[in-house]
Tab-separated table of C-alpha atoms in Angstrom:
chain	number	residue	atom	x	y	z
G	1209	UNK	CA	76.988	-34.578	-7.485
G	1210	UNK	CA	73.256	-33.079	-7.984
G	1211	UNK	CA	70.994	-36.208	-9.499
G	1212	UNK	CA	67.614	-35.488	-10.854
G	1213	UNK	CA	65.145	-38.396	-10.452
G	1214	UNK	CA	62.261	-39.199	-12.776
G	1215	UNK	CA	60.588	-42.200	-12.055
G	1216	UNK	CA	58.499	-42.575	-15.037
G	1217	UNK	CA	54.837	-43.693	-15.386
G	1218	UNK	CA	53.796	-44.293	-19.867
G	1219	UNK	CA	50.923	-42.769	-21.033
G	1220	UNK	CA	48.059	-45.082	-21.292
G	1221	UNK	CA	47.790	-46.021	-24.654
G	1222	UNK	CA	51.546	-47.702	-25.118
G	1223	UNK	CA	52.522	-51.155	-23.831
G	1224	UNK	CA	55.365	-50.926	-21.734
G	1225	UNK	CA	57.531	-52.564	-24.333
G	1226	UNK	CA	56.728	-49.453	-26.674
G	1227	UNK	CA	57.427	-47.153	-23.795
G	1228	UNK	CA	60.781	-48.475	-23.571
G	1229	UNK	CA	61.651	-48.596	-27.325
G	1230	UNK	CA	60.791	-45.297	-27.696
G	1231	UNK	CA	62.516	-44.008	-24.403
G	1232	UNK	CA	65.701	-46.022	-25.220
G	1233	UNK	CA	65.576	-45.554	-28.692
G	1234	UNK	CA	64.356	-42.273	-29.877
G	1235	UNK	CA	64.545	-39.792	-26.698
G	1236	UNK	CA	67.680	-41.035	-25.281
G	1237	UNK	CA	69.758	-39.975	-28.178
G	1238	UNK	CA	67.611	-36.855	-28.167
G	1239	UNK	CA	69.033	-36.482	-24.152
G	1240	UNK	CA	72.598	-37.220	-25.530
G	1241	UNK	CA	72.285	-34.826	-28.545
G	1242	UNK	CA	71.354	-31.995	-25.926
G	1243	UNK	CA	73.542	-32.692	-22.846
G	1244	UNK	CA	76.063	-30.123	-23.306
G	1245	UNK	CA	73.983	-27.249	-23.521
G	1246	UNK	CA	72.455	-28.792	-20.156
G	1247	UNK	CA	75.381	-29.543	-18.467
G	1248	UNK	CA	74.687	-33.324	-18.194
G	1249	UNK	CA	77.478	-35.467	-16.584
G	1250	UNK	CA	75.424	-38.968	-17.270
G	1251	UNK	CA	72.163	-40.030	-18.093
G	1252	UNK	CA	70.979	-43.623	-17.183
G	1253	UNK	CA	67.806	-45.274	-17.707
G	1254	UNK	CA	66.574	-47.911	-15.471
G	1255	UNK	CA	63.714	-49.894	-17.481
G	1256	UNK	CA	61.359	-51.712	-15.416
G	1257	UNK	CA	61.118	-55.645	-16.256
G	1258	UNK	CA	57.711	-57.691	-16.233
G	1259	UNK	CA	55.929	-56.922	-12.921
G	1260	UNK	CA	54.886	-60.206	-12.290
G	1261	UNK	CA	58.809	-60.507	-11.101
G	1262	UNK	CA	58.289	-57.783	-8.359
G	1263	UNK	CA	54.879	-58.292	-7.376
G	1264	UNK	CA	55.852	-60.577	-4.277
G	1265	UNK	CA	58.219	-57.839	-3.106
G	1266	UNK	CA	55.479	-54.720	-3.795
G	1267	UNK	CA	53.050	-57.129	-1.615
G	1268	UNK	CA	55.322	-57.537	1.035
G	1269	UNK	CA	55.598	-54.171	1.470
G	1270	UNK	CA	52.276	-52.805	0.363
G	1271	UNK	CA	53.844	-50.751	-2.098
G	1272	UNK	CA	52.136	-48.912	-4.930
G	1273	UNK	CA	52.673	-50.610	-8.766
G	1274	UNK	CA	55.932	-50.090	-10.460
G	1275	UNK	CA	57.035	-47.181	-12.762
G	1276	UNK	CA	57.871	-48.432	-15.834
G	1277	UNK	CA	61.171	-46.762	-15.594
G	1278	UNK	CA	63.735	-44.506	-13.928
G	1279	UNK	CA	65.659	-41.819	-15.462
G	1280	UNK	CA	68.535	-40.608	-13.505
G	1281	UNK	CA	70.558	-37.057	-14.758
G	1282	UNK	CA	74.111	-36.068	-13.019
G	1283	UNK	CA	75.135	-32.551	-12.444
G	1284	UNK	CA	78.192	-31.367	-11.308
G	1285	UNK	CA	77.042	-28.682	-8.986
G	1286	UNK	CA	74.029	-26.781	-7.838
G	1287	UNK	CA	75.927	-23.198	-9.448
G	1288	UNK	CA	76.006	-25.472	-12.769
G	1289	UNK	CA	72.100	-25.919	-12.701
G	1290	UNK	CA	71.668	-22.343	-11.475
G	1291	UNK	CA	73.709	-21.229	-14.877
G	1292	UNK	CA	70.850	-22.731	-16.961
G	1293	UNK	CA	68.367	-20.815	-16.317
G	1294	UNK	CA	70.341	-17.633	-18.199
G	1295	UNK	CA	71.128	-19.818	-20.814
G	1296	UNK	CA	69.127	-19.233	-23.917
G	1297	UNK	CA	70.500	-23.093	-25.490
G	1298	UNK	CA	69.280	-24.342	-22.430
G	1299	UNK	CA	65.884	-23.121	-22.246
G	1300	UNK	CA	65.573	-24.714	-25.545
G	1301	UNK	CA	66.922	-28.235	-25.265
G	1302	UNK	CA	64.817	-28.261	-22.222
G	1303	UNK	CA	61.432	-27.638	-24.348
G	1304	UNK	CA	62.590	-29.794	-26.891
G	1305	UNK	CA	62.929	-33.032	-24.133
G	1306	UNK	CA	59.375	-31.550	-22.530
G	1307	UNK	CA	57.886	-31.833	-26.064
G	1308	UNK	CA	59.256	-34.835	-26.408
G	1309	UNK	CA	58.671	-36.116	-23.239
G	1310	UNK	CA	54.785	-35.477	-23.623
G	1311	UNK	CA	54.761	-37.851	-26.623
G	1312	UNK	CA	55.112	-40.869	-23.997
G	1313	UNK	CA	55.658	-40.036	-20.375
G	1314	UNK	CA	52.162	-39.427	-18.550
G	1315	UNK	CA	53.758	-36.306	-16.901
G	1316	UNK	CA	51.288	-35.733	-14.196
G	1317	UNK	CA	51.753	-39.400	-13.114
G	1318	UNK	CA	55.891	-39.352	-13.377
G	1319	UNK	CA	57.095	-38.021	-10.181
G	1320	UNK	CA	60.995	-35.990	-10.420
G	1321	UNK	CA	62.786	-34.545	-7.723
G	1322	UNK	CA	66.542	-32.921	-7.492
G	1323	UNK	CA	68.709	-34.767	-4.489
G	1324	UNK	CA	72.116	-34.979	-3.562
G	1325	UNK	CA	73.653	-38.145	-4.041
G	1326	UNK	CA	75.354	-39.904	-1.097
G	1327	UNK	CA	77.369	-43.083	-2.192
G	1328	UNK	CA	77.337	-45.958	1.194
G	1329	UNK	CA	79.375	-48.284	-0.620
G	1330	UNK	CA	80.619	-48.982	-4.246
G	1331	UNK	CA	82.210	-47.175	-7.384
């Protein structure tokens, strides 16, 4: 499995709770309406919770503040995400998520990366 990472940072002028809504609510189906043409395998949000709850954690580690969410994509195979970029229904359902996507998601802020999962223990 290939896993893209986005740990996601809201622009400045939404509360956290309106980040969320509108991540859960409005661009997640847009993911789901769009993950065939992109060859998604699962989509997952993890949505930060007050950071008052992980501050004693952060300190203990002098770690940086929270995201205000993770999105996690699966992906079969490197070939599959290589495919893509030929793909003209790819190239647009990925503009249409990056359109979206500015609408909420302070981009420069919202680091992503492309790793290869590796399961220690669990399903």
């Amino acid at each position: 499995m290939i896993k893209l990472t986005f740990a996601l940072v809201r622009l400045p002028h939404l509360t956290r709770e309106q980040f969320q809504d509108y991540w859960l609510n409005t661009h997640g189906p847009l993911v789901a309406s769009v993950k065939d043409a992109l060859r998604i395998r699962r989509y997952v949000q993890l949505h930060s919770m007050d950071e008052t709850l992980s501050a004693g954690i952060r300190a203990s580690r002098n770690a940086p503040p929270q995201f205000d969410g993770v999105a996690q994509l699966w992906y079969d195979s490197l070939e599959d995400l290589a495919a893509l970029a030929g793909d003209p229904a790819a190239r647009e359902a990925g503009r249409l998520l990056l359109e979206d996507e500015k609408t909420f998601i302070d981009l420069p802020k919202s680091p992503l990366w492309w790793g290869e999962e590796k399961v220690i223990f669990g399903v």
